[in-house]
Amino acid sequence: QVQLVESGGGLVQAGDSLRLSCSVSGSIFNLYGMGWYRQGPGKQRELVATITSSGGTNYAESVKGRFTISRDNAKNAVYMQMNSLKPEDTAVYYCKANIQKSKFATISDYWGQGTQVTVSS
């Protein structure tokens, strides 16, 4: 069974940094794009950053210049370095991965359980 497990969230002050990690476990055939999404209080889930299997990245305007997404294909892991955190970054952060479980399987989205990031002013 494929699982995505996030870690690294916490309570920090404005201006601080955090590094989120997400590891994919279980038997997979191929791992494609990965990304981070977040859902703040009373808000819809939104894209934060994505990274392709070859390292191409995309960021939400609100985090450009502050967040950096990276991945380690050997470890089936994705990371996000978050600097200069703001109170509006407070949210549950979710990892998503596009995974092909076997050679003839379709590519599907898998989500982690989420990790809370709280930024106090």
mmCIF file of C-alpha atoms in Angstrom:
data_model
loop_
_atom_site.group_PDB
_atom_site.id
_atom_site.type_symbol
_atom_site.label_atom_id
_atom_site.label_comp_id
_atom_site.label_asym_id
_atom_site.label_seq_id
_atom_site.Cartn_x
_atom_site.Cartn_y
_atom_site.Cartn_z
ATOM 1 C CA GLN A 1 0.000 0.000 0.000
ATOM 2 C CA VAL A 2 1.344 3.394 -0.996
ATOM 3 C CA GLN A 3 1.620 5.981 1.753
ATOM 4 C CA LEU A 4 2.849 9.547 1.878
ATOM 5 C CA VAL A 5 4.111 10.695 5.265
ATOM 6 C CA GLU A 6 4.810 14.355 5.968
ATOM 7 C CA SER A 7 6.874 15.807 8.769
ATOM 8 C CA GLY A 8 8.438 19.080 9.789
ATOM 9 C CA GLY A 9 5.470 21.235 10.675
ATOM 10 C CA GLY A 10 5.253 23.213 13.876
ATOM 11 C CA LEU A 11 4.658 26.518 15.607
ATOM 12 C CA VAL A 12 7.053 29.311 14.710
ATOM 13 C CA GLN A 13 7.206 33.085 14.808
ATOM 14 C CA ALA A 14 6.948 35.368 11.815
ATOM 15 C CA GLY A 15 10.264 35.516 9.991
ATOM 16 C CA ASP A 16 11.318 32.032 11.058
ATOM 17 C CA SER A 17 11.985 29.055 8.813
ATOM 18 C CA LEU A 18 10.709 25.485 8.593
ATOM 19 C CA ARG A 19 11.550 22.541 6.380
ATOM 20 C CA LEU A 20 8.817 20.114 5.430
ATOM 21 C CA SER A 21 9.556 16.574 4.298
ATOM 22 C CA CYS A 22 7.385 13.987 2.601
ATOM 23 C CA SER A 23 8.374 10.401 1.957
ATOM 24 C CA VAL A 24 6.613 7.885 -0.260
ATOM 25 C CA SER A 25 6.542 4.337 1.050
ATOM 26 C CA GLY A 26 5.238 1.134 -0.469
ATOM 27 C CA SER A 27 5.788 -0.587 -3.761
ATOM 28 C CA ILE A 28 5.643 1.762 -6.755
ATOM 29 C CA PHE A 29 6.643 1.482 -10.402
ATOM 30 C CA ASN A 30 7.155 5.125 -11.165
ATOM 31 C CA LEU A 31 6.981 8.430 -9.298
ATOM 32 C CA TYR A 32 6.151 11.480 -11.351
ATOM 33 C CA GLY A 33 5.295 14.996 -10.211
ATOM 34 C CA MET A 34 5.205 15.876 -6.543
ATOM 35 C CA GLY A 35 3.958 18.923 -4.774
ATOM 36 C CA TRP A 36 2.853 20.751 -1.681
ATOM 37 C CA TYR A 37 -0.603 22.147 -1.106
ATOM 38 C CA ARG A 38 -2.066 23.927 1.897
ATOM 39 C CA GLN A 39 -5.412 24.634 3.448
ATOM 40 C CA GLY A 40 -5.751 27.540 5.813
ATOM 41 C CA PRO A 41 -8.576 28.056 8.306
ATOM 42 C CA GLY A 42 -11.820 28.597 6.423
ATOM 43 C CA LYS A 43 -10.072 28.410 3.066
ATOM 44 C CA GLN A 44 -9.956 26.009 0.163
ATOM 45 C CA ARG A 45 -6.916 23.866 -0.445
ATOM 46 C CA GLU A 46 -4.438 25.668 -2.694
ATOM 47 C CA LEU A 47 -1.277 24.824 -4.581
ATOM 48 C CA VAL A 48 1.941 25.993 -2.963
ATOM 49 C CA ALA A 49 4.658 24.435 -5.116
ATOM 50 C CA THR A 50 5.194 21.550 -7.499
ATOM 51 C CA ILE A 51 8.212 19.774 -8.906
ATOM 52 C CA THR A 52 8.464 17.434 -11.869
ATOM 53 C CA SER A 53 10.482 14.235 -11.944
ATOM 54 C CA SER A 54 13.215 16.110 -13.808
ATOM 55 C CA GLY A 55 13.270 18.990 -11.334
ATOM 56 C CA GLY A 56 11.128 21.620 -12.979
ATOM 57 C CA THR A 57 9.400 23.775 -10.374
ATOM 58 C CA ASN A 58 6.324 25.938 -10.079
ATOM 59 C CA TYR A 59 5.308 28.211 -7.192
ATOM 60 C CA ALA A 60 2.296 30.130 -6.042
ATOM 61 C CA GLU A 61 2.908 33.865 -6.313
ATOM 62 C CA SER A 62 2.463 34.275 -2.575
ATOM 63 C CA VAL A 63 5.486 32.091 -1.768
ATOM 64 C CA LYS A 64 7.876 32.900 -4.600
ATOM 65 C CA GLY A 65 11.266 33.910 -3.277
ATOM 66 C CA ARG A 66 10.506 32.514 0.187
ATOM 67 C CA PHE A 67 9.798 28.789 -0.364
ATOM 68 C CA THR A 68 11.951 26.295 -2.221
ATOM 69 C CA ILE A 69 10.757 22.850 -3.269
ATOM 70 C CA SER A 70 13.208 20.037 -3.946
ATOM 71 C CA ARG A 71 13.149 16.277 -4.278
ATOM 72 C CA ASP A 72 15.384 13.248 -3.864
ATOM 73 C CA ASN A 73 14.379 10.659 -6.438
ATOM 74 C CA ALA A 74 16.577 7.999 -4.832
ATOM 75 C CA LYS A 75 14.610 8.365 -1.604
ATOM 76 C CA ASN A 76 11.185 8.986 -3.179
ATOM 77 C CA ALA A 77 10.985 12.154 -1.129
ATOM 78 C CA VAL A 78 10.045 15.786 -1.603
ATOM 79 C CA TYR A 79 10.983 18.698 0.601
ATOM 80 C CA MET A 80 10.027 22.321 1.010
ATOM 81 C CA GLN A 81 12.219 24.894 2.657
ATOM 82 C CA MET A 82 10.064 27.728 3.946
ATOM 83 C CA ASN A 83 11.812 30.953 4.876
ATOM 84 C CA SER A 84 10.530 34.324 6.049
ATOM 85 C CA LEU A 85 7.304 32.754 7.216
ATOM 86 C CA LYS A 86 4.264 34.976 7.624
ATOM 87 C CA PRO A 87 1.105 34.523 9.699
ATOM 88 C CA GLU A 88 -0.833 34.058 6.455
ATOM 89 C CA ASP A 89 1.235 30.932 5.776
ATOM 90 C CA THR A 90 -0.579 29.261 8.662
ATOM 91 C CA ALA A 91 -2.259 26.159 7.262
ATOM 92 C CA VAL A 92 -2.231 22.407 7.094
ATOM 93 C CA TYR A 93 0.319 21.466 4.458
ATOM 94 C CA TYR A 94 -0.305 18.401 2.322
ATOM 95 C CA CYS A 95 2.068 16.478 0.114
ATOM 96 C CA LYS A 96 0.812 15.072 -3.183
ATOM 97 C CA ALA A 97 2.447 12.655 -5.572
ATOM 98 C CA ASN A 98 1.550 11.307 -9.008
ATOM 99 C CA ILE A 99 2.282 7.591 -8.791
ATOM 100 C CA GLN A 100 2.124 4.628 -11.124
ATOM 101 C CA LYS A 101 1.927 1.559 -8.914
ATOM 102 C CA SER A 102 2.748 -1.000 -11.580
ATOM 103 C CA LYS A 103 3.783 -1.099 -15.222
ATOM 104 C CA PHE A 104 0.251 -1.229 -16.610
ATOM 105 C CA ALA A 105 -1.476 0.783 -13.919
ATOM 106 C CA THR A 106 -2.820 4.278 -14.434
ATOM 107 C CA ILE A 107 -1.098 7.255 -12.863
ATOM 108 C CA SER A 108 -3.002 8.379 -9.790
ATOM 109 C CA ASP A 109 -2.765 11.119 -7.191
ATOM 110 C CA TYR A 110 -1.843 10.188 -3.648
ATOM 111 C CA TRP A 111 -2.042 12.537 -0.674
ATOM 112 C CA GLY A 112 -0.387 12.648 2.704
ATOM 113 C CA GLN A 113 -2.263 13.190 5.929
ATOM 114 C CA GLY A 114 -1.063 16.762 6.341
ATOM 115 C CA THR A 115 1.193 18.591 8.753
ATOM 116 C CA GLN A 116 0.216 21.748 10.631
ATOM 117 C CA VAL A 117 2.237 24.910 10.205
ATOM 118 C CA THR A 118 1.341 27.780 12.513
ATOM 119 C CA VAL A 119 3.057 31.156 12.244
ATOM 120 C CA SER A 120 2.500 33.621 15.050
ATOM 121 C CA SER A 121 2.900 37.354 14.606
#
